[in-house]
PDB file of C-alpha atoms in Angstrom:
ATOM      1  CA  UNK A   1     113.379  80.740  63.900  1.00  0.00           C
ATOM      2  CA  UNK A   2     110.515  78.593  65.630  1.00  0.00           C
ATOM      3  CA  UNK A   3     108.800  78.997  69.159  1.00  0.00           C
ATOM      4  CA  UNK A   4     110.930  76.881  70.541  1.00  0.00           C
ATOM      5  CA  UNK A   5     114.221  77.497  69.476  1.00  0.00           C
ATOM      6  CA  UNK A   6     113.454  81.519  70.430  1.00  0.00           C
ATOM      7  CA  UNK A   7     112.215  79.725  73.676  1.00  0.00           C
ATOM      8  CA  UNK A   8     115.408  77.634  74.689  1.00  0.00           C
ATOM      9  CA  UNK A   9     117.986  80.448  73.167  1.00  0.00           C
ATOM     10  CA  UNK A  10     116.174  83.046  76.200  1.00  0.00           C
ATOM     11  CA  UNK A  11     116.599  80.272  78.595  1.00  0.00           C
ATOM     12  CA  UNK A  12     120.005  79.449  77.314  1.00  0.00           C
ATOM     13  CA  UNK A  13     120.536  83.378  78.438  1.00  0.00           C
ATOM     14  CA  UNK A  14     120.243  82.902  81.907  1.00  0.00           C
ATOM     15  CA  UNK A  15     123.793  82.711  83.719  1.00  0.00           C
ATOM     16  CA  UNK A  16     123.585  79.451  85.834  1.00  0.00           C
ATOM     17  CA  UNK A  17     125.599  80.803  88.660  1.00  0.00           C
ATOM     18  CA  UNK A  18     122.383  83.317  89.207  1.00  0.00           C
ATOM     19  CA  UNK A  19     120.024  80.930  88.825  1.00  0.00           C
ATOM     20  CA  UNK A  20     122.396  79.096  91.375  1.00  0.00           C
ATOM     21  CA  UNK A  21     122.587  82.376  93.747  1.00  0.00           C
ATOM     22  CA  UNK A  22     118.466  82.751  93.009  1.00  0.00           C
ATOM     23  CA  UNK A  23     117.869  78.869  94.980  1.00  0.00           C
ATOM     24  CA  UNK A  24     121.064  79.343  97.482  1.00  0.00           C
ATOM     25  CA  UNK A  25     119.030  82.335  98.189  1.00  0.00           C
ATOM     26  CA  UNK A  26     115.046  81.082  98.819  1.00  0.00           C
ATOM     27  CA  UNK A  27     117.340  77.543 100.574  1.00  0.00           C
ATOM     28  CA  UNK A  28     119.326  80.571 103.096  1.00  0.00           C
ATOM     29  CA  UNK A  29     115.687  82.445 104.004  1.00  0.00           C
ATOM     30  CA  UNK A  30     114.037  78.913 104.135  1.00  0.00           C
ATOM     31  CA  UNK A  31     116.635  77.318 106.349  1.00  0.00           C
ATOM     32  CA  UNK A  32     115.640  80.523 108.734  1.00  0.00           C
ATOM     33  CA  UNK A  33     111.334  80.087 107.822  1.00  0.00           C
ATOM     34  CA  UNK A  34     111.388  84.133 106.500  1.00  0.00           C
ATOM     35  CA  UNK A  35     108.766  84.211 104.158  1.00  0.00           C
ATOM     36  CA  UNK A  36     108.457  84.508 100.421  1.00  0.00           C
ATOM     37  CA  UNK A  37     106.448  87.237  99.107  1.00  0.00           C
ATOM     38  CA  UNK A  38     105.582  86.419  95.218  1.00  0.00           C
ATOM     39  CA  UNK A  39     103.625  89.438  92.931  1.00  0.00           C
ATOM     40  CA  UNK A  40     103.202  90.535  89.544  1.00  0.00           C
ATOM     41  CA  UNK A  41     101.721  91.597  86.926  1.00  0.00           C
ATOM     42  CA  UNK A  42      98.977  89.343  84.118  1.00  0.00           C
ATOM     43  CA  UNK A  43     101.437  85.877  83.139  1.00  0.00           C
ATOM     44  CA  UNK A  44     103.432  86.869  86.103  1.00  0.00           C
ATOM     45  CA  UNK A  45     100.591  86.470  88.886  1.00  0.00           C
ATOM     46  CA  UNK A  46      99.483  83.576  86.994  1.00  0.00           C
ATOM     47  CA  UNK A  47     103.165  82.578  87.244  1.00  0.00           C
ATOM     48  CA  UNK A  48     103.530  83.534  91.402  1.00  0.00           C
ATOM     49  CA  UNK A  49     100.616  82.097  92.016  1.00  0.00           C
ATOM     50  CA  UNK A  50     101.688  78.788  89.777  1.00  0.00           C
ATOM     51  CA  UNK A  51     104.969  78.623  92.228  1.00  0.00           C
ATOM     52  CA  UNK A  52     103.458  79.367  94.905  1.00  0.00           C
ATOM     53  CA  UNK A  53     101.759  75.955  95.302  1.00  0.00           C
ATOM     54  CA  UNK A  54     103.671  74.605  93.940  1.00  0.00           C
ATOM     55  CA  UNK A  55     107.186  75.744  96.844  1.00  0.00           C
ATOM     56  CA  UNK A  56     104.281  74.901  99.661  1.00  0.00           C
ATOM     57  CA  UNK A  57     102.354  71.557  98.939  1.00  0.00           C
ATOM     58  CA  UNK A  58     105.550  70.206  97.207  1.00  0.00           C
ATOM     59  CA  UNK A  59     107.881  70.440 100.124  1.00  0.00           C
ATOM     60  CA  UNK A  60     105.392  69.937 103.183  1.00  0.00           C
ATOM     61  CA  UNK A  61     103.997  66.755 100.570  1.00  0.00           C
ATOM     62  CA  UNK A  62     107.799  65.584 100.316  1.00  0.00           C
ATOM     63  CA  UNK A  63     109.534  66.099 103.903  1.00  0.00           C
ATOM     64  CA  UNK A  64     107.888  65.858 107.569  1.00  0.00           C
ATOM     65  CA  UNK A  65     111.180  68.306 109.187  1.00  0.00           C
ATOM     66  CA  UNK A  66     110.381  71.034 106.066  1.00  0.00           C
ATOM     67  CA  UNK A  67     108.163  73.579 104.676  1.00  0.00           C
ATOM     68  CA  UNK A  68     108.771  76.154 102.369  1.00  0.00           C
ATOM     69  CA  UNK A  69     106.923  80.252 103.717  1.00  0.00           C
ATOM     70  CA  UNK A  70     105.675  81.759 100.614  1.00  0.00           C
ATOM     71  CA  UNK A  71     102.370  83.471  99.846  1.00  0.00           C
ATOM     72  CA  UNK A  72     101.452  85.025  96.600  1.00  0.00           C
ATOM     73  CA  UNK A  73     100.387  89.086  97.159  1.00  0.00           C
ATOM     74  CA  UNK A  74      97.780  88.529  93.955  1.00  0.00           C
ATOM     75  CA  UNK A  75      95.667  85.799  94.548  1.00  0.00           C
ATOM     76  CA  UNK A  76      93.794  88.125  97.560  1.00  0.00           C
ATOM     77  CA  UNK A  77      91.400  89.498  94.846  1.00  0.00           C
ATOM     78  CA  UNK A  78      88.609  91.645  97.296  1.00  0.00           C
ATOM     79  CA  UNK A  79      92.492  92.141  99.090  1.00  0.00           C
ATOM     80  CA  UNK A  80      93.862  93.364  95.819  1.00  0.00           C
ATOM     81  CA  UNK A  81      90.822  95.785  93.968  1.00  0.00           C
ATOM     82  CA  UNK A  82      89.722  96.889  97.991  1.00  0.00           C
ATOM     83  CA  UNK A  83      93.464  98.921  97.831  1.00  0.00           C
ATOM     84  CA  UNK A  84      93.327 100.016  93.687  1.00  0.00           C
ATOM     85  CA  UNK A  85      89.945 101.762  94.958  1.00  0.00           C
ATOM     86  CA  UNK A  86      91.019 102.685  98.089  1.00  0.00           C
ATOM     87  CA  UNK A  87      94.732 103.912  97.546  1.00  0.00           C
ATOM     88  CA  UNK A  88      95.608 103.357  93.443  1.00  0.00           C
ATOM     89  CA  UNK A  89      96.673 100.104  91.636  1.00  0.00           C
ATOM     90  CA  UNK A  90     100.730 101.056  92.209  1.00  0.00           C
ATOM     91  CA  UNK A  91     100.454 100.164  96.192  1.00  0.00           C
ATOM     92  CA  UNK A  92      97.920  96.936  95.631  1.00  0.00           C
ATOM     93  CA  UNK A  93     101.723  94.657  96.394  1.00  0.00           C
ATOM     94  CA  UNK A  94     103.708  97.323  98.627  1.00  0.00           C
ATOM     95  CA  UNK A  95     100.751  97.901 101.263  1.00  0.00           C
ATOM     96  CA  UNK A  96      99.908  93.957 101.965  1.00  0.00           C
ATOM     97  CA  UNK A  97     103.080  93.859 103.037  1.00  0.00           C
ATOM     98  CA  UNK A  98     102.211  96.438 105.144  1.00  0.00           C
ATOM     99  CA  UNK A  99      99.552  95.471 106.121  1.00  0.00           C
ATOM    100  CA  UNK A 100     101.343  91.960 107.039  1.00  0.00           C
ATOM    101  CA  UNK A 101     104.190  93.036 108.928  1.00  0.00           C
ATOM    102  CA  UNK A 102     107.248  90.133 108.521  1.00  0.00           C
ATOM    103  CA  UNK A 103     110.356  91.270 110.618  1.00  0.00           C
ATOM    104  CA  UNK A 104     111.418  89.340 107.989  1.00  0.00           C
ATOM    105  CA  UNK A 105     110.996  88.305 104.008  1.00  0.00           C
ATOM    106  CA  UNK A 106     112.228  87.290 101.210  1.00  0.00           C
ATOM    107  CA  UNK A 107     110.793  90.035  97.708  1.00  0.00           C
ATOM    108  CA  UNK A 108     110.409  87.365  94.406  1.00  0.00           C
ATOM    109  CA  UNK A 109     108.393  90.057  91.492  1.00  0.00           C
ATOM    110  CA  UNK A 110     108.005  88.476  87.781  1.00  0.00           C
ATOM    111  CA  UNK A 111     107.300  90.857  85.359  1.00  0.00           C
ATOM    112  CA  UNK A 112     108.231  90.533  81.681  1.00  0.00           C
ATOM    113  CA  UNK A 113     109.142  94.827  81.522  1.00  0.00           C
ATOM    114  CA  UNK A 114     110.080  95.265  84.797  1.00  0.00           C
ATOM    115  CA  UNK A 115     108.369  98.246  84.733  1.00  0.00           C
ATOM    116  CA  UNK A 116     105.172  97.680  86.686  1.00  0.00           C
ATOM    117  CA  UNK A 117     104.548 100.003  89.294  1.00  0.00           C
ATOM    118  CA  UNK A 118     103.233  98.184  91.811  1.00  0.00           C
ATOM    119  CA  UNK A 119     105.960  95.367  90.796  1.00  0.00           C
ATOM    120  CA  UNK A 120     108.450  98.464  91.564  1.00  0.00           C
ATOM    121  CA  UNK A 121     106.534 100.066  94.336  1.00  0.00           C
ATOM    122  CA  UNK A 122     106.423  96.670  96.024  1.00  0.00           C
ATOM    123  CA  UNK A 123     110.278  96.444  95.910  1.00  0.00           C
ATOM    124  CA  UNK A 124     111.273 100.259  96.614  1.00  0.00           C
ATOM    125  CA  UNK A 125     108.294  98.871 100.133  1.00  0.00           C
ATOM    126  CA  UNK A 126     110.595  94.977 100.710  1.00  0.00           C
ATOM    127  CA  UNK A 127     113.555  97.659 100.457  1.00  0.00           C
ATOM    128  CA  UNK A 128     112.861  99.761 103.397  1.00  0.00           C
ATOM    129  CA  UNK A 129     112.493  97.185 105.332  1.00  0.00           C
ATOM    130  CA  UNK A 130     115.355  94.933 104.784  1.00  0.00           C
ATOM    131  CA  UNK A 131     113.760  92.453 102.949  1.00  0.00           C
ATOM    132  CA  UNK A 132     115.890  90.418 100.650  1.00  0.00           C
ATOM    133  CA  UNK A 133     114.377  90.882  96.852  1.00  0.00           C
ATOM    134  CA  UNK A 134     114.302  89.469  93.890  1.00  0.00           C
ATOM    135  CA  UNK A 135     112.870  90.295  90.413  1.00  0.00           C
ATOM    136  CA  UNK A 136     112.449  87.905  87.153  1.00  0.00           C
ATOM    137  CA  UNK A 137     112.479  90.654  84.113  1.00  0.00           C
ATOM    138  CA  UNK A 138     112.789  89.918  80.805  1.00  0.00           C
ATOM    139  CA  UNK A 139     113.388  92.566  77.308  1.00  0.00           C
ATOM    140  CA  UNK A 140     115.870  94.791  78.586  1.00  0.00           C
ATOM    141  CA  UNK A 141     115.500  94.521  82.279  1.00  0.00           C
ATOM    142  CA  UNK A 142     113.267  97.493  82.635  1.00  0.00           C
ATOM    143  CA  UNK A 143     112.854  99.783  85.662  1.00  0.00           C
ATOM    144  CA  UNK A 144     114.316  96.817  87.687  1.00  0.00           C
ATOM    145  CA  UNK A 145     117.478  96.888  86.683  1.00  0.00           C
ATOM    146  CA  UNK A 146     117.774 100.320  86.418  1.00  0.00           C
ATOM    147  CA  UNK A 147     117.315 101.461  89.631  1.00  0.00           C
ATOM    148  CA  UNK A 148     118.923  98.570  91.019  1.00  0.00           C
ATOM    149  CA  UNK A 149     115.527  96.910  92.865  1.00  0.00           C
ATOM    150  CA  UNK A 150     117.058  93.019  93.011  1.00  0.00           C
ATOM    151  CA  UNK A 151     119.303  91.824  95.454  1.00  0.00           C
ATOM    152  CA  UNK A 152     118.491  89.034  92.713  1.00  0.00           C
ATOM    153  CA  UNK A 153     117.911  89.036  89.549  1.00  0.00           C
ATOM    154  CA  UNK A 154     116.872  87.077  86.704  1.00  0.00           C
ATOM    155  CA  UNK A 155     116.860  88.658  84.000  1.00  0.00           C
ATOM    156  CA  UNK A 156     115.790  86.348  80.432  1.00  0.00           C
ATOM    157  CA  UNK A 157     116.979  88.751  77.526  1.00  0.00           C
ATOM    158  CA  UNK A 158     114.059  87.763  75.090  1.00  0.00           C
ATOM    159  CA  UNK A 159     111.435  90.204  73.673  1.00  0.00           C
ATOM    160  CA  UNK A 160     108.221  88.479  73.856  1.00  0.00           C
ATOM    161  CA  UNK A 161     106.494  88.155  75.919  1.00  0.00           C
ATOM    162  CA  UNK A 162     105.174  84.566  75.708  1.00  0.00           C
ATOM    163  CA  UNK A 163     108.748  83.657  75.518  1.00  0.00           C
ATOM    164  CA  UNK A 164     109.715  85.500  78.951  1.00  0.00           C
ATOM    165  CA  UNK A 165     106.759  83.563  81.379  1.00  0.00           C
ATOM    166  CA  UNK A 166     107.439  80.504  79.875  1.00  0.00           C
ATOM    167  CA  UNK A 167     111.197  81.062  80.157  1.00  0.00           C
ATOM    168  CA  UNK A 168     110.061  82.606  83.976  1.00  0.00           C
ATOM    169  CA  UNK A 169     107.372  79.350  84.959  1.00  0.00           C
ATOM    170  CA  UNK A 170     110.254  77.176  84.218  1.00  0.00           C
ATOM    171  CA  UNK A 171     113.089  78.908  86.087  1.00  0.00           C
ATOM    172  CA  UNK A 172     110.361  78.659  88.917  1.00  0.00           C
ATOM    173  CA  UNK A 173     110.355  75.407  88.200  1.00  0.00           C
ATOM    174  CA  UNK A 174     113.673  73.761  88.373  1.00  0.00           C
ATOM    175  CA  UNK A 175     114.046  75.986  91.090  1.00  0.00           C
ATOM    176  CA  UNK A 176     110.993  74.080  93.052  1.00  0.00           C
ATOM    177  CA  UNK A 177     112.272  70.764  92.155  1.00  0.00           C
ATOM    178  CA  UNK A 178     115.445  71.861  92.803  1.00  0.00           C
ATOM    179  CA  UNK A 179     114.197  72.485  96.385  1.00  0.00           C
ATOM    180  CA  UNK A 180     111.851  69.846  96.938  1.00  0.00           C
ATOM    181  CA  UNK A 181     114.920  67.377  96.150  1.00  0.00           C
ATOM    182  CA  UNK A 182     117.397  69.058  99.041  1.00  0.00           C
ATOM    183  CA  UNK A 183     114.579  68.851 101.638  1.00  0.00           C
ATOM    184  CA  UNK A 184     112.695  65.523 100.562  1.00  0.00           C
ATOM    185  CA  UNK A 185     112.817  63.008 103.200  1.00  0.00           C
ATOM    186  CA  UNK A 186     112.924  60.431  99.704  1.00  0.00           C
ATOM    187  CA  UNK A 187     114.144  62.257  97.318  1.00  0.00           C
ATOM    188  CA  UNK A 188     114.158  59.176  94.980  1.00  0.00           C
ATOM    189  CA  UNK A 189     110.184  58.569  95.765  1.00  0.00           C
ATOM    190  CA  UNK A 190     110.291  61.763  94.680  1.00  0.00           C
ATOM    191  CA  UNK A 191     106.537  63.362  91.506  1.00  0.00           C
ATOM    192  CA  UNK A 192     108.576  65.666  89.494  1.00  0.00           C
TER     193      UNK A 192
END
C-alpha cells in the first residue's frame, strides 16, 4: 500500500463526529475569547506552531470583528530551555500554563504517541485549572487515552509517525479553514 493510501486510510479512521466536536469546541471557546494553548514535541511542536499561525493570522485577515487567541507553548525556546534545565523537561508546558495564569483556556496537545511526559503533565495541569482539554494522538492513543486526559480526543489509528503527523496537520488545516470560513466577512474572497 502506498504512503498516500495509508494516509487516506488513517485520516478516514477519525470519525466525522469527533472532527465536528473539535470544531464546535474551538468555535465556542473563541466566542468567549478563551485562548487556545497548543503544545507538542518534535514534529508535533511544528504542527502546533503552524496551526497557531493559521488561526491567528488567518482569522485576523479575514474578519474585522473576530480574532482567535491562540498561543503555541512550543515557540519560546529560551523559556522552554530554562524550564527544562531548572525544573525538568516534563514541566515545559505545565509551567508555561502556570506562569500565563489564564482564568479559562483550552489546552490542545498534539502527540503522535500520546505518551510524552511533558504532554501528559500539560494536560494534567490544564485539567487542574478547569481548562477544556483536547488531544490529537495516534498509534494506540498512549497514556492520554488510557488516563482519559482529553475532553475532546482525535485519535488517528495509524502506527507510523509521518502518517500520524500528516493527518494531525490535515485535521488542523481543515479546522482552521472551517473557522476562517465561518467568521470571514466575505467567505467567497478567501484564499484557502
